[in-house]
Coordinates of N, CA and C in Angstrom, one line a residue:
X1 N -36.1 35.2 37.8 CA -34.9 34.6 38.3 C -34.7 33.2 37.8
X2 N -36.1 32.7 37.8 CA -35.7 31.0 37.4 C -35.5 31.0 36.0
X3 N -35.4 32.1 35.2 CA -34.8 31.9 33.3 C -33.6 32.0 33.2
X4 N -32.9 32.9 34.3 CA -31.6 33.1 33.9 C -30.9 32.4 34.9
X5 N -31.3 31.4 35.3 CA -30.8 30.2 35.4 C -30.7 28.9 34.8
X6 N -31.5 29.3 34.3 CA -31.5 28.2 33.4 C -31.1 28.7 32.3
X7 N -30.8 29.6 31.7 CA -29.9 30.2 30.7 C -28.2 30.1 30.8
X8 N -28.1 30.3 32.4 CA -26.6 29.2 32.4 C -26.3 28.2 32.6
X9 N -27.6 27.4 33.1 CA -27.2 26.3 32.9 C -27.3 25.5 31.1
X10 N -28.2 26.3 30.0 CA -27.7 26.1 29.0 C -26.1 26.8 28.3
X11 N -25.6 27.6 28.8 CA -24.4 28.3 28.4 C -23.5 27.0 29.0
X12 N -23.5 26.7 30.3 CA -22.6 25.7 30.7 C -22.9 24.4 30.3
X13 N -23.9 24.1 29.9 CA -24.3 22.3 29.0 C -23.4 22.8 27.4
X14 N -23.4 24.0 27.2 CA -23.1 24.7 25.8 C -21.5 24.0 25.7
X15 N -21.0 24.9 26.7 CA -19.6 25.0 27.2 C -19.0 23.5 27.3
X16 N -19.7 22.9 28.1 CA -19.4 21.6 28.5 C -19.0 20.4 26.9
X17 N -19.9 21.0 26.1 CA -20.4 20.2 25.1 C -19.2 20.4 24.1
X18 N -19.0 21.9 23.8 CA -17.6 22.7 22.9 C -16.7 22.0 23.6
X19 N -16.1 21.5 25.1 CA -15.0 21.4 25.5 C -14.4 20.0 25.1
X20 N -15.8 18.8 25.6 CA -15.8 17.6 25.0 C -15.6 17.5 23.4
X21 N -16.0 18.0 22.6 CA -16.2 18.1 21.0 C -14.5 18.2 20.9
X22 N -14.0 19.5 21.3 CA -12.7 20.0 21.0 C -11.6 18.7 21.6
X23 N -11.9 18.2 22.3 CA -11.3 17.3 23.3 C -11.2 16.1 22.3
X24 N -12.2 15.6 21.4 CA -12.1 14.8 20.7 C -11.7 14.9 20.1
X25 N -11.9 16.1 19.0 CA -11.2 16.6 17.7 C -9.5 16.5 17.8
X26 N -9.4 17.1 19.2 CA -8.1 17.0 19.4 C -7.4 15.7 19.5
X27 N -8.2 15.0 20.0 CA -7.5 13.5 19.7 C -7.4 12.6 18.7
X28 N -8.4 13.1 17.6 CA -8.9 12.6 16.3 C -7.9 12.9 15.3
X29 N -7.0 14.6 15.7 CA -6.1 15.3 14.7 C -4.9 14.0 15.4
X30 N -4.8 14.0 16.5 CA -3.5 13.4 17.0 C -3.5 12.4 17.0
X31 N -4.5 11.2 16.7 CA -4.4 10.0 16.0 C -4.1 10.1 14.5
X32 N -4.8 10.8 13.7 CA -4.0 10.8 12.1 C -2.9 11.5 12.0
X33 N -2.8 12.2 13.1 CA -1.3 12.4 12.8 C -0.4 11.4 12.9
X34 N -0.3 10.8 13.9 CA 0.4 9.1 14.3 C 0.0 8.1 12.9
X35 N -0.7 8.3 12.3 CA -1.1 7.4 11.7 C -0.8 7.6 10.3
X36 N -0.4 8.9 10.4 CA 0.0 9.5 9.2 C 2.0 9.5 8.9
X37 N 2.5 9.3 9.9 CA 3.5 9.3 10.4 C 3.9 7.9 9.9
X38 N 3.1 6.8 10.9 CA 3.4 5.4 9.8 C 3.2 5.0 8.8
X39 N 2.5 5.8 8.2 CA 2.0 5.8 6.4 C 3.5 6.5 5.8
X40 N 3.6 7.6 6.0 CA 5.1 7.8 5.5 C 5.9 6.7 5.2
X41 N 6.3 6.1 6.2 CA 7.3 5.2 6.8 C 7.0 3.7 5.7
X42 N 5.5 3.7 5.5 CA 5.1 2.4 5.1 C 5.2 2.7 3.8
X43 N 5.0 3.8 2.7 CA 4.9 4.2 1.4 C 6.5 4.7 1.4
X44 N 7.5 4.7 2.3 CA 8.6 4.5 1.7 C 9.3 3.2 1.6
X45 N 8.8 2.2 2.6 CA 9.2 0.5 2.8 C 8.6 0.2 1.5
X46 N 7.2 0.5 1.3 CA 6.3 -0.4 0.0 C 7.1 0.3 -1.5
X47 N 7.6 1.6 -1.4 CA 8.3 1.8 -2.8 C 9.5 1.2 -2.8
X48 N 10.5 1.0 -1.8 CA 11.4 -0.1 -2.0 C 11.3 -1.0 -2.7
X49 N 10.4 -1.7 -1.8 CA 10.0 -3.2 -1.8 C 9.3 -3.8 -3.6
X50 N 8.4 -2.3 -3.9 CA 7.7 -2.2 -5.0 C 8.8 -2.4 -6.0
X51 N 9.8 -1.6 -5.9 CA 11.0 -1.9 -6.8 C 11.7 -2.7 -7.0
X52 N 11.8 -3.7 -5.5 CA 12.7 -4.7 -5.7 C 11.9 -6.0 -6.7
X53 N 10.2 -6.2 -5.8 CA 9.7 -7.0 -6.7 C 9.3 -6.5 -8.3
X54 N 9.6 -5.2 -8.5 CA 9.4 -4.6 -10.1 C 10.5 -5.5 -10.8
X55 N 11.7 -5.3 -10.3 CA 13.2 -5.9 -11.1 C 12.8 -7.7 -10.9
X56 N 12.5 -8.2 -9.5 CA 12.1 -9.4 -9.8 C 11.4 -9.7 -11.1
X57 N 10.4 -9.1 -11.2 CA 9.3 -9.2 -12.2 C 10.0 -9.3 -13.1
X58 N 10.6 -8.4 -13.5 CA 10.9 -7.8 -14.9 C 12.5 -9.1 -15.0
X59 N 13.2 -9.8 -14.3 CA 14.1 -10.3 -14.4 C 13.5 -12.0 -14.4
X60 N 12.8 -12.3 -14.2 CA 12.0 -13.3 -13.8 C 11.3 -13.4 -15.1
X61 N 10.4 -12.2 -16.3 CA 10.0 -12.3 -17.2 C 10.7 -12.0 -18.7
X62 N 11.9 -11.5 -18.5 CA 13.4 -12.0 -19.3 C 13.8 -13.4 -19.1
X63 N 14.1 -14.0 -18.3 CA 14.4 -15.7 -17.8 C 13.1 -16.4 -18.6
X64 N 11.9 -15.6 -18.3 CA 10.9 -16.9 -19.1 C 11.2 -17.0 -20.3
X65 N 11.7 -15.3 -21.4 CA 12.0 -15.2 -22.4 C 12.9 -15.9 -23.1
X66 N 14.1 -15.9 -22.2 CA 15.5 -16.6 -22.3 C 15.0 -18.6 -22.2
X67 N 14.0 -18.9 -21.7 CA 14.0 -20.4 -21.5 C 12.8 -20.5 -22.9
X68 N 11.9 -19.7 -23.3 CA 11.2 -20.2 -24.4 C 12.2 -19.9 -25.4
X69 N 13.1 -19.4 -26.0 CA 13.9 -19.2 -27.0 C 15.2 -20.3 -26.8
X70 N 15.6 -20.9 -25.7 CA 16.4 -22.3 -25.6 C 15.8 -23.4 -25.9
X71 N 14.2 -23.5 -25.4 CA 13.2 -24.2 -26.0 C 13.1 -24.8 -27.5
X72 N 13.0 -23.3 -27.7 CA 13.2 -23.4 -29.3 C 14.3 -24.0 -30.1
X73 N 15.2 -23.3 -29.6 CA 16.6 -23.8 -30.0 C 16.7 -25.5 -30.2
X74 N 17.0 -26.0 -28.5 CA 16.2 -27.2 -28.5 C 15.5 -28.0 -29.2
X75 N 14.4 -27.1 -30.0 CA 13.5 -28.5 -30.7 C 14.1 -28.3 -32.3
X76 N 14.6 -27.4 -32.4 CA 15.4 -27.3 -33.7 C 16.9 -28.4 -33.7
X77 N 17.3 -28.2 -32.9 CA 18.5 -29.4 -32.2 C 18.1 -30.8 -32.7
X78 N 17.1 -31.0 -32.3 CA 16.4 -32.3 -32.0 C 15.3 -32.4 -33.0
X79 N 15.0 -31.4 -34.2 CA 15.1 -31.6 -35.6 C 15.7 -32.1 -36.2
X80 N 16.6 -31.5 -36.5 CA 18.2 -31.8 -37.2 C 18.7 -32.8 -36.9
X81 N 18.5 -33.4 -35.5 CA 19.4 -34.7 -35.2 C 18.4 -35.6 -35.8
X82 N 17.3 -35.4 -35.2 CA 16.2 -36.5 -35.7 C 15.9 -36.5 -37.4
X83 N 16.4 -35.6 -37.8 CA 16.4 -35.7 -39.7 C 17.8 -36.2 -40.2
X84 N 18.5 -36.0 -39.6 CA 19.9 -36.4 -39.8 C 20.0 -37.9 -39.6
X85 N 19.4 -38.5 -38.7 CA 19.3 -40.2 -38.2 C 18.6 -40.3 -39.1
X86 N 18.1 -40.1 -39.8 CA 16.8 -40.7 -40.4 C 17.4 -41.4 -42.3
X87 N 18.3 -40.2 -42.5 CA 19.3 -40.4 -43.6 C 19.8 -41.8 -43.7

């Protein structure tokens, strides 16, 4: 009599143990789900965003282009004037 009592009380420590486990899991799926929800949300803000600072970039590194070729221009200007005074 005293084994199969103690045989349910391992079935119910069993039981006990699967309910807790499942209990977590279950809250573990339904945290990344939440979490996965604002990742969506955040990987469509950051590809905006990614685009807007892409065109910055890319408009920003035309402008540097456009100021070293005025540059240029510039010291050619200021060649010519300075060889022309010199006459």
């Amino acid at each position: 009599m005293y084994s199969i009592a103690q045989n349910h009380a391992i079935a119910s420590e069993a039981s006990w143990v699967w309910m807790l486990t499942s209990r977590e899991i279950g809250s573990a799926i339904s945290l990344l789900e939440d979490a996965g929800a604002v990742l969506v949300s955040l990987v469509d803000a950051s590809d905006w965003e990614s685009e807007g600072f892409r065109a910055l970039h890319e408009r920003l590194a035309r402008l540097r282009e456009d100021c070293g070729a005025e540059i240029g221009h510039l010291h050619v200007r200021q060649w010519e004037l300075n060889a022309g005074g010199a006459e």
